mmCIF file of C-alpha atoms and ligand atoms in Angstrom:
data_model
loop_
_atom_site.group_PDB
_atom_site.id
_atom_site.type_symbol
_atom_site.label_atom_id
_atom_site.label_comp_id
_atom_site.label_asym_id
_atom_site.label_seq_id
_atom_site.Cartn_x
_atom_site.Cartn_y
_atom_site.Cartn_z
ATOM 1 C CA MET A 1 -18.329 -10.346 0.451
ATOM 2 C CA LYS A 2 -19.413 -10.292 4.108
ATOM 3 C CA ASN A 3 -19.010 -7.436 5.014
ATOM 4 C CA ILE A 4 -20.349 -5.079 8.408
ATOM 5 C CA SER A 5 -22.398 -3.477 6.152
ATOM 6 C CA ASP A 6 -24.788 -6.785 6.368
ATOM 7 C CA ILE A 7 -25.345 -6.249 9.709
ATOM 8 C CA SER A 8 -26.525 -4.201 12.635
ATOM 9 C CA LEU A 9 -23.449 -3.621 15.411
ATOM 10 C CA LYS A 10 -25.379 -2.638 18.108
ATOM 11 C CA GLY A 11 -24.669 -2.934 21.538
ATOM 12 C CA LYS A 12 -21.685 -5.169 20.271
ATOM 13 C CA LYS A 13 -18.439 -4.608 21.266
ATOM 14 C CA VAL A 14 -16.301 -4.638 17.589
ATOM 15 C CA LEU A 15 -13.062 -5.676 17.683
ATOM 16 C CA ILE A 16 -11.339 -3.823 14.226
ATOM 17 C CA ARG A 17 -7.681 -3.987 12.810
ATOM 18 C CA VAL A 18 -6.959 -1.362 11.262
ATOM 19 C CA ASP A 19 -3.507 0.488 10.125
ATOM 20 C CA PHE A 20 -2.598 3.447 11.779
ATOM 21 C CA ASN A 21 0.351 3.089 11.069
ATOM 22 C CA VAL A 22 0.749 6.665 10.644
ATOM 23 C CA PRO A 23 4.240 8.371 9.788
ATOM 24 C CA LEU A 24 4.943 11.011 13.038
ATOM 25 C CA ASP A 25 6.685 13.717 13.715
ATOM 26 C CA LYS A 26 9.792 14.380 15.800
ATOM 27 C CA HIS A 27 6.943 16.241 18.320
ATOM 28 C CA PHE A 28 4.403 12.877 17.905
ATOM 29 C CA ASN A 29 2.167 15.055 15.549
ATOM 30 C CA ILE A 30 1.119 12.821 12.758
ATOM 31 C CA ASN A 31 2.495 13.927 8.923
ATOM 32 C CA ASP A 32 -0.183 12.252 6.793
ATOM 33 C CA ASP A 33 -3.155 10.748 8.223
ATOM 34 C CA SER A 34 -5.028 8.868 4.963
ATOM 35 C CA ARG A 35 -4.580 5.772 6.781
ATOM 36 C CA ILE A 36 -6.601 6.813 9.529
ATOM 37 C CA ILE A 37 -9.167 8.918 7.313
ATOM 38 C CA ALA A 38 -9.891 5.390 5.581
ATOM 39 C CA ALA A 39 -10.733 3.313 8.428
ATOM 40 C CA LEU A 40 -12.993 6.107 9.452
ATOM 41 C CA PRO A 41 -16.477 4.744 7.348
ATOM 42 C CA THR A 42 -16.302 1.021 9.083
ATOM 43 C CA ILE A 43 -15.511 3.120 12.735
ATOM 44 C CA LYS A 44 -18.155 5.517 12.018
ATOM 45 C CA LYS A 45 -20.745 2.505 11.052
ATOM 46 C CA VAL A 46 -19.960 0.940 14.389
ATOM 47 C CA ILE A 47 -20.837 4.122 16.212
ATOM 48 C CA ALA A 48 -24.039 4.796 13.814
ATOM 49 C CA ASP A 49 -25.229 1.497 14.651
ATOM 50 C CA GLY A 50 -24.584 1.676 18.345
ATOM 51 C CA GLY A 51 -21.655 -0.567 18.512
ATOM 52 C CA LYS A 52 -18.521 -0.032 20.638
ATOM 53 C CA ALA A 53 -15.576 0.266 18.218
ATOM 54 C CA ILE A 54 -12.550 -1.154 19.696
ATOM 55 C CA ILE A 55 -9.913 -0.268 17.631
ATOM 56 C CA MET A 56 -6.262 -2.216 17.134
ATOM 57 C CA SER A 57 -3.187 -1.479 15.057
ATOM 58 C CA HIS A 58 0.095 -1.615 14.915
ATOM 59 C CA LEU A 59 2.311 1.549 14.397
ATOM 60 C CA GLY A 60 6.159 1.803 13.068
ATOM 61 C CA ARG A 61 8.608 -0.681 13.861
ATOM 62 C CA PRO A 62 8.593 -1.385 18.087
ATOM 63 C CA LYS A 63 11.379 -4.011 18.937
ATOM 64 C CA ASN A 64 8.585 -5.779 21.048
ATOM 65 C CA SER A 65 8.099 -3.609 24.018
ATOM 66 C CA TYR A 66 7.633 -0.416 24.946
ATOM 67 C CA GLU A 67 9.153 2.559 22.966
ATOM 68 C CA GLU A 68 6.836 5.982 23.406
ATOM 69 C CA LYS A 69 7.824 7.214 19.901
ATOM 70 C CA PHE A 70 5.347 4.178 18.524
ATOM 71 C CA SER A 71 2.449 4.532 20.691
ATOM 72 C CA LEU A 72 -0.865 4.674 19.352
ATOM 73 C CA LYS A 73 -1.629 6.890 21.848
ATOM 74 C CA HIS A 74 -0.183 9.609 19.777
ATOM 75 C CA THR A 75 -3.419 8.913 17.399
ATOM 76 C CA THR A 76 -6.438 9.472 19.275
ATOM 77 C CA LYS A 77 -6.915 13.279 19.474
ATOM 78 C CA HIS A 78 -6.163 13.574 15.717
ATOM 79 C CA LEU A 79 -9.154 10.458 15.593
ATOM 80 C CA SER A 80 -11.369 11.808 17.879
ATOM 81 C CA ASN A 81 -11.381 15.292 15.802
ATOM 82 C CA LEU A 82 -12.373 13.135 12.704
ATOM 83 C CA LEU A 83 -14.675 11.557 14.399
ATOM 84 C CA GLU A 84 -16.029 14.578 16.528
ATOM 85 C CA THR A 85 -16.402 11.852 19.586
ATOM 86 C CA GLU A 86 -14.117 11.473 22.501
ATOM 87 C CA VAL A 87 -12.134 8.526 21.562
ATOM 88 C CA GLY A 88 -10.339 6.824 24.718
ATOM 89 C CA PHE A 89 -7.306 5.189 25.162
ATOM 90 C CA SER A 90 -6.029 1.691 26.951
ATOM 91 C CA VAL A 91 -2.177 1.489 27.443
ATOM 92 C CA ASP A 92 -2.386 -2.063 26.870
ATOM 93 C CA CYS A 93 -3.366 -4.268 24.005
ATOM 94 C CA ILE A 94 -4.852 -7.474 25.868
ATOM 95 C CA GLY A 95 -5.396 -8.365 29.755
ATOM 96 C CA GLU A 96 -6.826 -7.307 32.879
ATOM 97 C CA LYS A 97 -6.665 -3.536 32.233
ATOM 98 C CA THR A 98 -8.080 -3.459 28.353
ATOM 99 C CA LEU A 99 -10.775 -5.931 29.613
ATOM 100 C CA SER A 100 -11.145 -3.546 32.670
ATOM 101 C CA ASP A 101 -11.151 -0.499 29.994
ATOM 102 C CA ILE A 102 -13.817 -2.158 27.541
ATOM 103 C CA SER A 103 -16.178 -2.917 30.578
ATOM 104 C CA LYS A 104 -16.564 0.809 30.667
ATOM 105 C CA MET A 105 -16.991 2.031 27.190
ATOM 106 C CA LYS A 106 -21.197 2.558 26.547
ATOM 107 C CA ASN A 107 -22.563 1.819 23.427
ATOM 108 C CA GLY A 108 -20.808 4.493 20.653
ATOM 109 C CA ASP A 109 -17.968 4.935 22.146
ATOM 110 C CA VAL A 110 -14.081 4.685 20.576
ATOM 111 C CA LEU A 111 -11.500 2.946 22.171
ATOM 112 C CA VAL A 112 -7.764 3.031 20.947
ATOM 113 C CA LEU A 113 -5.678 0.222 22.222
ATOM 114 C CA GLU A 114 -1.583 0.205 22.346
ATOM 115 C CA ASN A 115 0.443 -0.779 19.480
ATOM 116 C CA LEU A 116 0.149 -4.826 19.154
ATOM 117 C CA ARG A 117 3.624 -4.918 18.203
ATOM 118 C CA PHE A 118 5.123 -4.073 21.792
ATOM 119 C CA TYR A 119 4.595 -8.010 22.075
ATOM 120 C CA SER A 120 6.537 -10.510 20.199
ATOM 121 C CA GLN A 121 3.588 -12.613 19.531
ATOM 122 C CA GLU A 122 1.588 -10.598 17.013
ATOM 123 C CA LYS A 123 4.543 -10.660 14.421
ATOM 124 C CA ALA A 124 4.480 -14.356 14.949
ATOM 125 C CA GLY A 125 1.006 -14.838 14.620
ATOM 126 C CA ASP A 126 1.049 -16.803 17.999
ATOM 127 C CA LYS A 127 -1.903 -18.274 19.201
ATOM 128 C CA GLU A 128 -2.223 -17.994 22.698
ATOM 129 C CA PHE A 129 -1.601 -13.987 21.970
ATOM 130 C CA ALA A 130 -4.491 -14.176 19.393
ATOM 131 C CA LYS A 131 -6.937 -16.127 22.065
ATOM 132 C CA GLN A 132 -6.413 -12.881 24.423
ATOM 133 C CA LEU A 133 -7.222 -10.513 21.785
ATOM 134 C CA ALA A 134 -9.874 -12.405 20.557
ATOM 135 C CA LYS A 135 -11.531 -11.832 24.486
ATOM 136 C CA LEU A 136 -12.086 -8.297 23.593
ATOM 137 C CA GLY A 137 -14.916 -8.072 21.487
ATOM 138 C CA ASP A 138 -17.775 -10.335 20.409
ATOM 139 C CA VAL A 139 -17.304 -9.540 16.696
ATOM 140 C CA TYR A 140 -14.126 -9.034 14.577
ATOM 141 C CA VAL A 141 -13.538 -7.044 11.911
ATOM 142 C CA ASN A 142 -10.488 -6.355 9.507
ATOM 143 C CA ASP A 143 -10.127 -3.390 7.916
ATOM 144 C CA ALA A 144 -6.641 -3.046 7.099
ATOM 145 C CA PHE A 145 -5.882 -3.808 4.108
ATOM 146 C CA GLY A 146 -2.003 -2.843 4.298
ATOM 147 C CA THR A 147 -1.076 -5.713 6.641
ATOM 148 C CA ALA A 148 -3.344 -8.219 4.859
ATOM 149 C CA HIS A 149 -0.465 -10.204 2.828
ATOM 150 C CA ARG A 150 0.339 -10.933 7.241
ATOM 151 C CA ALA A 151 -0.230 -13.627 8.728
ATOM 152 C CA HIS A 152 -0.024 -12.245 11.947
ATOM 153 C CA ALA A 153 -2.128 -12.670 15.084
ATOM 154 C CA SER A 154 -4.314 -10.011 14.930
ATOM 155 C CA THR A 155 -4.536 -9.851 11.079
ATOM 156 C CA SER A 156 -5.557 -13.884 10.012
ATOM 157 C CA ILE A 157 -5.250 -16.174 13.178
ATOM 158 C CA ILE A 158 -7.453 -14.021 15.751
ATOM 159 C CA ALA A 159 -10.478 -14.789 13.065
ATOM 160 C CA ASN A 160 -9.873 -18.467 14.233
ATOM 161 C CA TYR A 161 -12.098 -17.083 17.469
ATOM 162 C CA PHE A 162 -14.950 -15.543 15.733
ATOM 163 C CA PRO A 163 -16.354 -18.843 13.247
ATOM 164 C CA ASN A 164 -19.749 -16.746 13.047
ATOM 165 C CA ASN A 165 -18.861 -13.327 13.824
ATOM 166 C CA LYS A 166 -15.944 -11.804 11.394
ATOM 167 C CA TYR A 167 -16.380 -9.548 8.557
ATOM 168 C CA PHE A 168 -14.720 -7.096 6.290
ATOM 169 C CA GLY A 169 -14.938 -3.481 7.287
ATOM 170 C CA LEU A 170 -15.981 -1.547 4.483
ATOM 171 C CA LEU A 171 -11.658 0.040 3.274
ATOM 172 C CA LEU A 172 -10.791 -4.333 3.056
ATOM 173 C CA CYS A 173 -13.908 -4.538 1.155
ATOM 174 C CA ASN A 174 -13.159 -1.382 -1.123
ATOM 175 C CA GLU A 175 -9.687 -2.256 -1.329
ATOM 176 C CA ILE A 176 -10.482 -6.263 -2.839
ATOM 177 C CA ASN A 177 -13.447 -4.704 -5.176
ATOM 178 C CA SER A 178 -11.193 -2.292 -7.041
ATOM 179 C CA LEU A 179 -8.647 -4.994 -7.350
ATOM 180 C CA GLU A 180 -11.158 -7.357 -8.492
ATOM 181 C CA THR A 181 -12.475 -4.497 -11.448
ATOM 182 C CA ALA A 182 -9.128 -4.673 -12.754
ATOM 183 C CA LEU A 183 -8.897 -8.272 -12.574
ATOM 184 C CA LYS A 184 -11.429 -10.158 -13.604
ATOM 185 C CA ASN A 185 -12.521 -8.878 -17.005
ATOM 186 C CA PRO A 186 -10.980 -5.362 -17.455
ATOM 187 C CA LYS A 187 -11.635 -3.531 -19.925
ATOM 188 C CA ARG A 188 -9.561 -2.996 -22.246
ATOM 189 C CA PRO A 189 -6.215 -2.245 -23.198
ATOM 190 C CA PHE A 190 -5.614 -3.377 -20.002
ATOM 191 C CA THR A 191 -2.216 -1.299 -18.928
ATOM 192 C CA ALA A 192 0.077 -2.051 -15.714
ATOM 193 C CA ILE A 193 3.113 0.811 -14.676
ATOM 194 C CA ILE A 194 6.292 -0.858 -12.729
ATOM 195 C CA GLY A 195 8.297 0.977 -11.503
ATOM 196 C CA GLY A 196 10.400 2.084 -8.452
ATOM 197 C CA ALA A 197 14.030 0.674 -7.359
ATOM 198 C CA LYS A 198 14.581 -2.987 -8.012
ATOM 199 C CA ILE A 199 12.960 -5.429 -10.181
ATOM 200 C CA THR A 200 13.265 -7.475 -6.940
ATOM 201 C CA GLY A 201 10.530 -7.620 -5.105
ATOM 202 C CA LYS A 202 8.278 -6.908 -7.999
ATOM 203 C CA ILE A 203 9.388 -9.826 -10.337
ATOM 204 C CA ASP A 204 6.547 -12.460 -9.283
ATOM 205 C CA VAL A 205 4.325 -9.523 -10.125
ATOM 206 C CA ILE A 206 5.559 -8.684 -13.708
ATOM 207 C CA VAL A 207 5.473 -12.166 -14.718
ATOM 208 C CA SER A 208 1.914 -12.475 -13.755
ATOM 209 C CA LEU A 209 1.026 -9.731 -15.413
ATOM 210 C CA PHE A 210 1.803 -10.926 -18.355
ATOM 211 C CA ASP A 211 -1.105 -13.113 -18.184
ATOM 212 C CA LYS A 212 -3.328 -10.298 -17.585
ATOM 213 C CA VAL A 213 -2.437 -7.285 -19.098
ATOM 214 C CA ASP A 214 -2.026 -5.755 -22.698
ATOM 215 C CA ASN A 215 0.290 -3.554 -22.429
ATOM 216 C CA LEU A 216 3.505 -3.759 -19.616
ATOM 217 C CA ILE A 217 5.485 -0.213 -18.829
ATOM 218 C CA ILE A 218 8.130 -0.562 -16.732
ATOM 219 C CA GLY A 219 10.186 2.338 -15.387
ATOM 220 C CA GLY A 220 12.286 3.905 -12.395
ATOM 221 C CA GLY A 221 15.650 1.888 -11.214
ATOM 222 C CA MET A 222 14.696 -0.858 -12.157
ATOM 223 C CA ALA A 223 14.341 0.067 -15.804
ATOM 224 C CA TYR A 224 18.378 0.053 -15.941
ATOM 225 C CA THR A 225 18.694 -3.526 -15.940
ATOM 226 C CA PHE A 226 16.467 -3.783 -18.680
ATOM 227 C CA ALA A 227 18.809 -1.557 -20.670
ATOM 228 C CA LYS A 228 22.304 -3.466 -19.649
ATOM 229 C CA ALA A 229 19.806 -6.738 -20.620
ATOM 230 C CA MET A 230 19.267 -5.243 -24.031
ATOM 231 C CA GLY A 231 23.209 -4.613 -24.399
ATOM 232 C CA GLY A 232 23.294 -0.612 -23.120
ATOM 233 C CA ASN A 233 25.833 0.847 -21.299
ATOM 234 C CA ILE A 234 24.100 2.895 -18.463
ATOM 235 C CA GLY A 235 27.194 4.003 -16.401
ATOM 236 C CA ASN A 236 26.573 4.409 -13.061
ATOM 237 C CA SER A 237 22.574 3.497 -13.028
ATOM 238 C CA LEU A 238 21.303 1.140 -10.144
ATOM 239 C CA VAL A 239 21.404 -1.833 -11.462
ATOM 240 C CA GLU A 240 21.237 -5.570 -10.096
ATOM 241 C CA ASP A 241 23.682 -7.243 -12.186
ATOM 242 C CA ASP A 242 22.402 -11.011 -10.728
ATOM 243 C CA LYS A 243 19.301 -10.280 -12.428
ATOM 244 C CA VAL A 244 19.919 -9.301 -15.596
ATOM 245 C CA ALA A 245 19.512 -12.562 -17.329
ATOM 246 C CA LEU A 246 16.626 -12.401 -15.792
ATOM 247 C CA ALA A 247 15.507 -9.251 -17.276
ATOM 248 C CA LYS A 248 16.889 -10.941 -20.468
ATOM 249 C CA ASN A 249 13.872 -13.814 -19.920
ATOM 250 C CA LEU A 250 11.528 -11.522 -19.364
ATOM 251 C CA ILE A 251 11.993 -9.601 -22.141
ATOM 252 C CA THR A 252 11.464 -12.848 -24.429
ATOM 253 C CA ALA A 253 8.663 -14.136 -21.746
ATOM 254 C CA ALA A 254 6.687 -10.982 -22.694
ATOM 255 C CA LYS A 255 6.707 -11.489 -26.588
ATOM 256 C CA ALA A 256 5.880 -14.804 -26.097
ATOM 257 C CA LYS A 257 2.841 -13.675 -24.260
ATOM 258 C CA GLY A 258 1.956 -11.126 -26.721
ATOM 259 C CA VAL A 259 1.822 -8.207 -24.200
ATOM 260 C CA GLN A 260 3.965 -5.759 -25.509
ATOM 261 C CA LEU A 261 6.449 -4.520 -22.730
ATOM 262 C CA LEU A 262 7.419 -0.848 -22.902
ATOM 263 C CA LEU A 263 10.459 0.188 -21.506
ATOM 264 C CA PRO A 264 12.389 3.365 -21.628
ATOM 265 C CA SER A 265 13.946 4.841 -24.528
ATOM 266 C CA ASP A 266 15.285 7.798 -23.305
ATOM 267 C CA SER A 267 17.009 8.557 -19.742
ATOM 268 C CA VAL A 268 17.490 11.954 -17.315
ATOM 269 C CA ASN A 269 21.224 11.081 -15.562
ATOM 270 C CA ALA A 270 22.872 12.711 -13.423
ATOM 271 C CA LYS A 271 27.070 12.871 -11.888
ATOM 272 C CA GLU A 272 25.794 12.509 -8.597
ATOM 273 C CA PHE A 273 22.189 10.684 -6.555
ATOM 274 C CA ASN A 274 21.755 15.110 -5.551
ATOM 275 C CA ASN A 275 18.764 17.384 -7.255
ATOM 276 C CA ASN A 276 22.115 20.245 -7.569
ATOM 277 C CA ALA A 277 24.281 17.544 -9.930
ATOM 278 C CA ILE A 278 24.867 18.455 -13.339
ATOM 279 C CA ILE A 279 22.322 16.927 -15.758
ATOM 280 C CA GLN A 280 22.240 14.971 -19.209
ATOM 281 C CA HIS A 281 20.025 13.841 -21.395
ATOM 282 C CA SER A 282 20.234 10.432 -23.541
ATOM 283 C CA LYS A 283 19.233 7.208 -25.141
ATOM 284 C CA ILE A 284 19.184 5.150 -22.398
ATOM 285 C CA ILE A 285 21.544 2.379 -23.971
ATOM 286 C CA THR A 286 24.343 4.965 -24.171
ATOM 287 C CA ILE A 287 24.397 7.064 -20.536
ATOM 288 C CA PRO A 288 27.934 8.211 -20.252
ATOM 289 C CA ASP A 289 30.099 7.053 -17.967
ATOM 290 C CA GLY A 290 30.096 8.960 -15.158
ATOM 291 C CA PHE A 291 26.023 9.517 -15.116
ATOM 292 C CA MET A 292 23.355 7.697 -13.625
ATOM 293 C CA GLY A 293 20.070 7.743 -14.947
ATOM 294 C CA LEU A 294 17.276 8.889 -12.502
ATOM 295 C CA ASP A 295 14.421 9.896 -14.522
ATOM 296 C CA ILE A 296 12.897 8.395 -17.013
ATOM 297 C CA GLY A 297 13.169 11.313 -20.549
ATOM 298 C CA SER A 298 10.542 12.950 -23.027
ATOM 299 C CA ASP A 299 10.706 10.490 -25.570
ATOM 300 C CA SER A 300 9.795 7.513 -23.054
ATOM 301 C CA ILE A 301 7.077 9.881 -21.688
ATOM 302 C CA THR A 302 5.357 10.612 -25.101
ATOM 303 C CA HIS A 303 5.366 6.934 -25.941
ATOM 304 C CA PHE A 304 4.553 5.702 -22.064
ATOM 305 C CA SER A 305 1.594 8.541 -21.940
ATOM 306 C CA LYS A 306 0.003 7.866 -25.713
ATOM 307 C CA VAL A 307 -0.398 4.165 -24.548
ATOM 308 C CA ILE A 308 -1.688 4.877 -21.383
ATOM 309 C CA LEU A 309 -4.287 7.334 -22.682
ATOM 310 C CA ASN A 310 -5.392 4.619 -24.921
ATOM 311 C CA SER A 311 -5.908 2.619 -22.085
ATOM 312 C CA LYS A 312 -9.262 1.900 -20.161
ATOM 313 C CA THR A 313 -7.763 0.003 -17.052
ATOM 314 C CA ILE A 314 -4.423 1.179 -15.549
ATOM 315 C CA ILE A 315 -3.204 -0.082 -12.661
ATOM 316 C CA TRP A 316 0.585 1.939 -11.427
ATOM 317 C CA ASN A 317 2.619 0.924 -8.611
ATOM 318 C CA GLY A 318 6.240 2.463 -8.323
ATOM 319 C CA PRO A 319 7.731 6.043 -9.504
ATOM 320 C CA MET A 320 8.973 6.670 -13.050
ATOM 321 C CA GLY A 321 12.360 8.022 -11.230
ATOM 322 C CA VAL A 322 13.667 10.154 -8.170
ATOM 323 C CA PHE A 323 10.824 11.731 -7.561
ATOM 324 C CA GLU A 324 11.306 13.039 -4.216
ATOM 325 C CA MET A 325 14.182 15.015 -6.215
ATOM 326 C CA ASP A 326 11.824 18.295 -8.059
ATOM 327 C CA ASN A 327 14.888 17.242 -10.874
ATOM 328 C CA PHE A 328 14.171 14.068 -11.584
ATOM 329 C CA SER A 329 10.155 13.947 -10.933
ATOM 330 C CA ASN A 330 8.831 14.851 -14.026
ATOM 331 C CA GLY A 331 8.756 11.319 -15.414
ATOM 332 C CA THR A 332 6.702 10.224 -12.370
ATOM 333 C CA LYS A 333 4.435 13.413 -12.866
ATOM 334 C CA GLN A 334 3.686 12.798 -16.040
ATOM 335 C CA ILE A 335 3.109 10.039 -16.559
ATOM 336 C CA GLY A 336 0.644 10.412 -12.761
ATOM 337 C CA GLU A 337 -0.833 13.387 -15.368
ATOM 338 C CA ALA A 338 -2.169 10.633 -18.394
ATOM 339 C CA ILE A 339 -3.554 8.346 -15.989
ATOM 340 C CA CYS A 340 -5.213 10.796 -14.447
ATOM 341 C CA LYS A 341 -6.383 12.084 -18.467
ATOM 342 C CA ALA A 342 -7.347 8.497 -19.598
ATOM 343 C CA THR A 343 -9.289 8.391 -16.079
ATOM 344 C CA THR A 344 -11.375 12.034 -16.930
ATOM 345 C CA ASN A 345 -12.119 9.669 -20.529
ATOM 346 C CA GLY A 346 -13.305 7.225 -18.921
ATOM 347 C CA ALA A 347 -10.851 4.647 -18.030
ATOM 348 C CA PHE A 348 -10.634 2.819 -14.462
ATOM 349 C CA SER A 349 -7.243 3.234 -12.758
ATOM 350 C CA LEU A 350 -5.768 2.336 -9.565
ATOM 351 C CA VAL A 351 -2.999 3.203 -7.824
ATOM 352 C CA GLY A 352 -0.883 1.870 -4.860
ATOM 353 C CA GLY A 353 2.885 1.225 -2.960
ATOM 354 C CA GLY A 354 3.921 3.655 -0.787
ATOM 355 C CA ASP A 355 6.382 5.858 -2.800
ATOM 356 C CA SER A 356 3.766 5.611 -5.770
ATOM 357 C CA VAL A 357 0.677 7.047 -3.342
ATOM 358 C CA ALA A 358 3.196 9.950 -1.609
ATOM 359 C CA ALA A 359 3.933 10.874 -6.022
ATOM 360 C CA VAL A 360 0.122 11.361 -6.362
ATOM 361 C CA LYS A 361 -0.500 13.620 -3.191
ATOM 362 C CA GLN A 362 3.086 15.068 -4.073
ATOM 363 C CA PHE A 363 1.290 16.555 -7.728
ATOM 364 C CA GLY A 364 -2.561 16.851 -6.484
ATOM 365 C CA PHE A 365 -3.187 13.798 -8.567
ATOM 366 C CA THR A 366 -5.501 12.160 -5.437
ATOM 367 C CA GLU A 367 -9.197 13.177 -6.270
ATOM 368 C CA LYS A 368 -8.201 12.669 -9.858
ATOM 369 C CA LEU A 369 -7.755 8.403 -9.522
ATOM 370 C CA SER A 370 -10.283 5.747 -9.796
ATOM 371 C CA TYR A 371 -8.643 4.016 -6.670
ATOM 372 C CA LEU A 372 -5.767 5.340 -4.407
ATOM 373 C CA SER A 373 -4.931 1.450 -2.535
ATOM 374 C CA THR A 374 -3.673 1.579 1.217
ATOM 375 C CA GLY A 375 -1.307 -1.485 0.451
ATOM 376 C CA GLY A 376 1.820 -1.574 -1.576
ATOM 377 C CA GLY A 377 2.706 -5.149 -0.760
ATOM 378 C CA ALA A 378 -0.589 -6.636 -0.265
ATOM 379 C CA MET A 379 -1.988 -5.232 -3.512
ATOM 380 C CA LEU A 380 1.245 -6.612 -5.598
ATOM 381 C CA GLU A 381 0.276 -10.141 -3.329
ATOM 382 C CA TYR A 382 -3.322 -9.811 -4.744
ATOM 383 C CA LEU A 383 -1.629 -9.279 -8.182
ATOM 384 C CA GLU A 384 0.282 -11.841 -8.202
ATOM 385 C CA GLY A 385 -2.833 -13.885 -7.606
ATOM 386 C CA LYS A 386 -1.500 -14.744 -3.833
ATOM 387 C CA LYS A 387 -4.269 -15.621 -1.397
ATOM 388 C CA LEU A 388 -3.972 -12.989 1.732
ATOM 389 C CA PRO A 389 -4.073 -14.197 5.121
ATOM 390 C CA GLY A 390 -5.873 -11.227 5.988
ATOM 391 C CA VAL A 391 -8.650 -11.865 3.601
ATOM 392 C CA THR A 392 -8.856 -16.114 3.479
ATOM 393 C CA ALA A 393 -9.350 -15.553 7.577
ATOM 394 C CA ILE A 394 -12.646 -13.824 6.786
ATOM 395 C CA GLN A 395 -13.605 -15.775 4.035
ATOM 396 C CA ASN A 396 -13.395 -19.401 5.556
HETATM 397 P P1 AMP B 401 10.542 1.025 -4.616
HETATM 398 O O1 AMP B 401 10.158 1.215 -2.851
HETATM 399 O O2 AMP B 401 10.767 -0.066 -5.106
HETATM 400 O O3 AMP B 401 8.797 1.182 -5.444
HETATM 401 O O4 AMP B 401 11.154 2.385 -4.724
HETATM 402 C C1 AMP B 401 10.981 3.584 -4.456
HETATM 403 C C2 AMP B 401 12.095 4.336 -5.097
HETATM 404 O O5 AMP B 401 12.324 4.029 -6.021
HETATM 405 C C3 AMP B 401 11.764 5.963 -4.874
HETATM 406 O O6 AMP B 401 11.836 6.006 -3.425
HETATM 407 C C4 AMP B 401 12.610 6.395 -6.207
HETATM 408 O O7 AMP B 401 13.123 7.964 -5.587
HETATM 409 C C5 AMP B 401 13.514 5.158 -6.194
HETATM 410 N N1 AMP B 401 14.031 5.138 -7.480
HETATM 411 C C6 AMP B 401 12.748 5.447 -8.720
HETATM 412 N N2 AMP B 401 14.067 5.890 -9.974
HETATM 413 C C7 AMP B 401 14.855 5.480 -9.461
HETATM 414 C C8 AMP B 401 16.343 5.284 -10.173
HETATM 415 N N3 AMP B 401 16.228 5.579 -11.584
HETATM 416 N N4 AMP B 401 17.304 5.097 -9.464
HETATM 417 C C9 AMP B 401 17.387 5.266 -8.278
HETATM 418 N N5 AMP B 401 16.435 5.184 -7.449
HETATM 419 C C10 AMP B 401 15.356 5.738 -7.972
#
């Protein structure tokens, strides 16, 4: 992959698209700086080369104009501490003021631009807006894996204006290399673990994984639609009635492809969606009326863990239950632990998706996995075999 480690950026104005979409508290303090940390190697490389690092990103979901709570100015102090160098801020991301701020930069300086999504043209993939952004730099670097599946002005369209000067950042490179390790000639057995609330949004990835994996483990809220498809009683559990037929088809399709589809056999149930609710265990197909399944049960944990421990390549996207509540976090925690153990024993493990990554951090597994992805949607689309606009824009 054409990445910035192959070139010297000395004296160059390097326009870097990062993903600084970090959660902020009500005082605008950063709650989780992982995305900023992930972009540091690329920024440091530009500084070390004696280039000028011009950082552009989105933050939150502004309604196409300035909103204080979504200003990227909230990230500069922390970035400055992490880099141990002063970081400047431009109150706009295009136009005269920004061009003037950039003209004052010295080699090795860092400047953060204001939120790209204060302009509706960013998400619209507007060519004129992309052209305005392109005027800011000599070199374009995409290091935002989290938005690589979007054809936005700053993630994809802008690359057209840098036909000979566009590169992958070090993070984006690592993300793609990790996915390729899993997808191209994976060491077998290859196991995918898919969880989360709903089947919707994960159907395509499940279907495409049938062609790649040996085992596919399903957990989380979506498991109850499968349980219903098998004729089970699932009480008040989360269910997508319009997906029951599809779940049935997926069970048949897995068989036809020779993939072992593992569904939870038991469930931890509660009367209410509440950590203090009355708890009850049952088979997943005999959940009593008035109860809802909020975590996988101990038999499922034992069965899934055995398969995971025997695997050599593992990908995980989506929690096994409502891990945010203590009483329903055990399934996600135990499955995470099994993945860590398998990794210690030599397996390659790749975890992605906002909630799975939050769970990994909550349980302290970060260092015990092979790779923690910064992209949820982008990871799923890559696994589906889709071309990511942010990636193809650099490759073409
Ligand atoms: P997703 O965004 O689809 O990956 O879903 C993640 C969310 O699914 C998390 O907030 C979990 O709390 C939730 N979840 C997992 N298992 C269940 C379940 N059995 N019932 C309801 N929600 C669940």
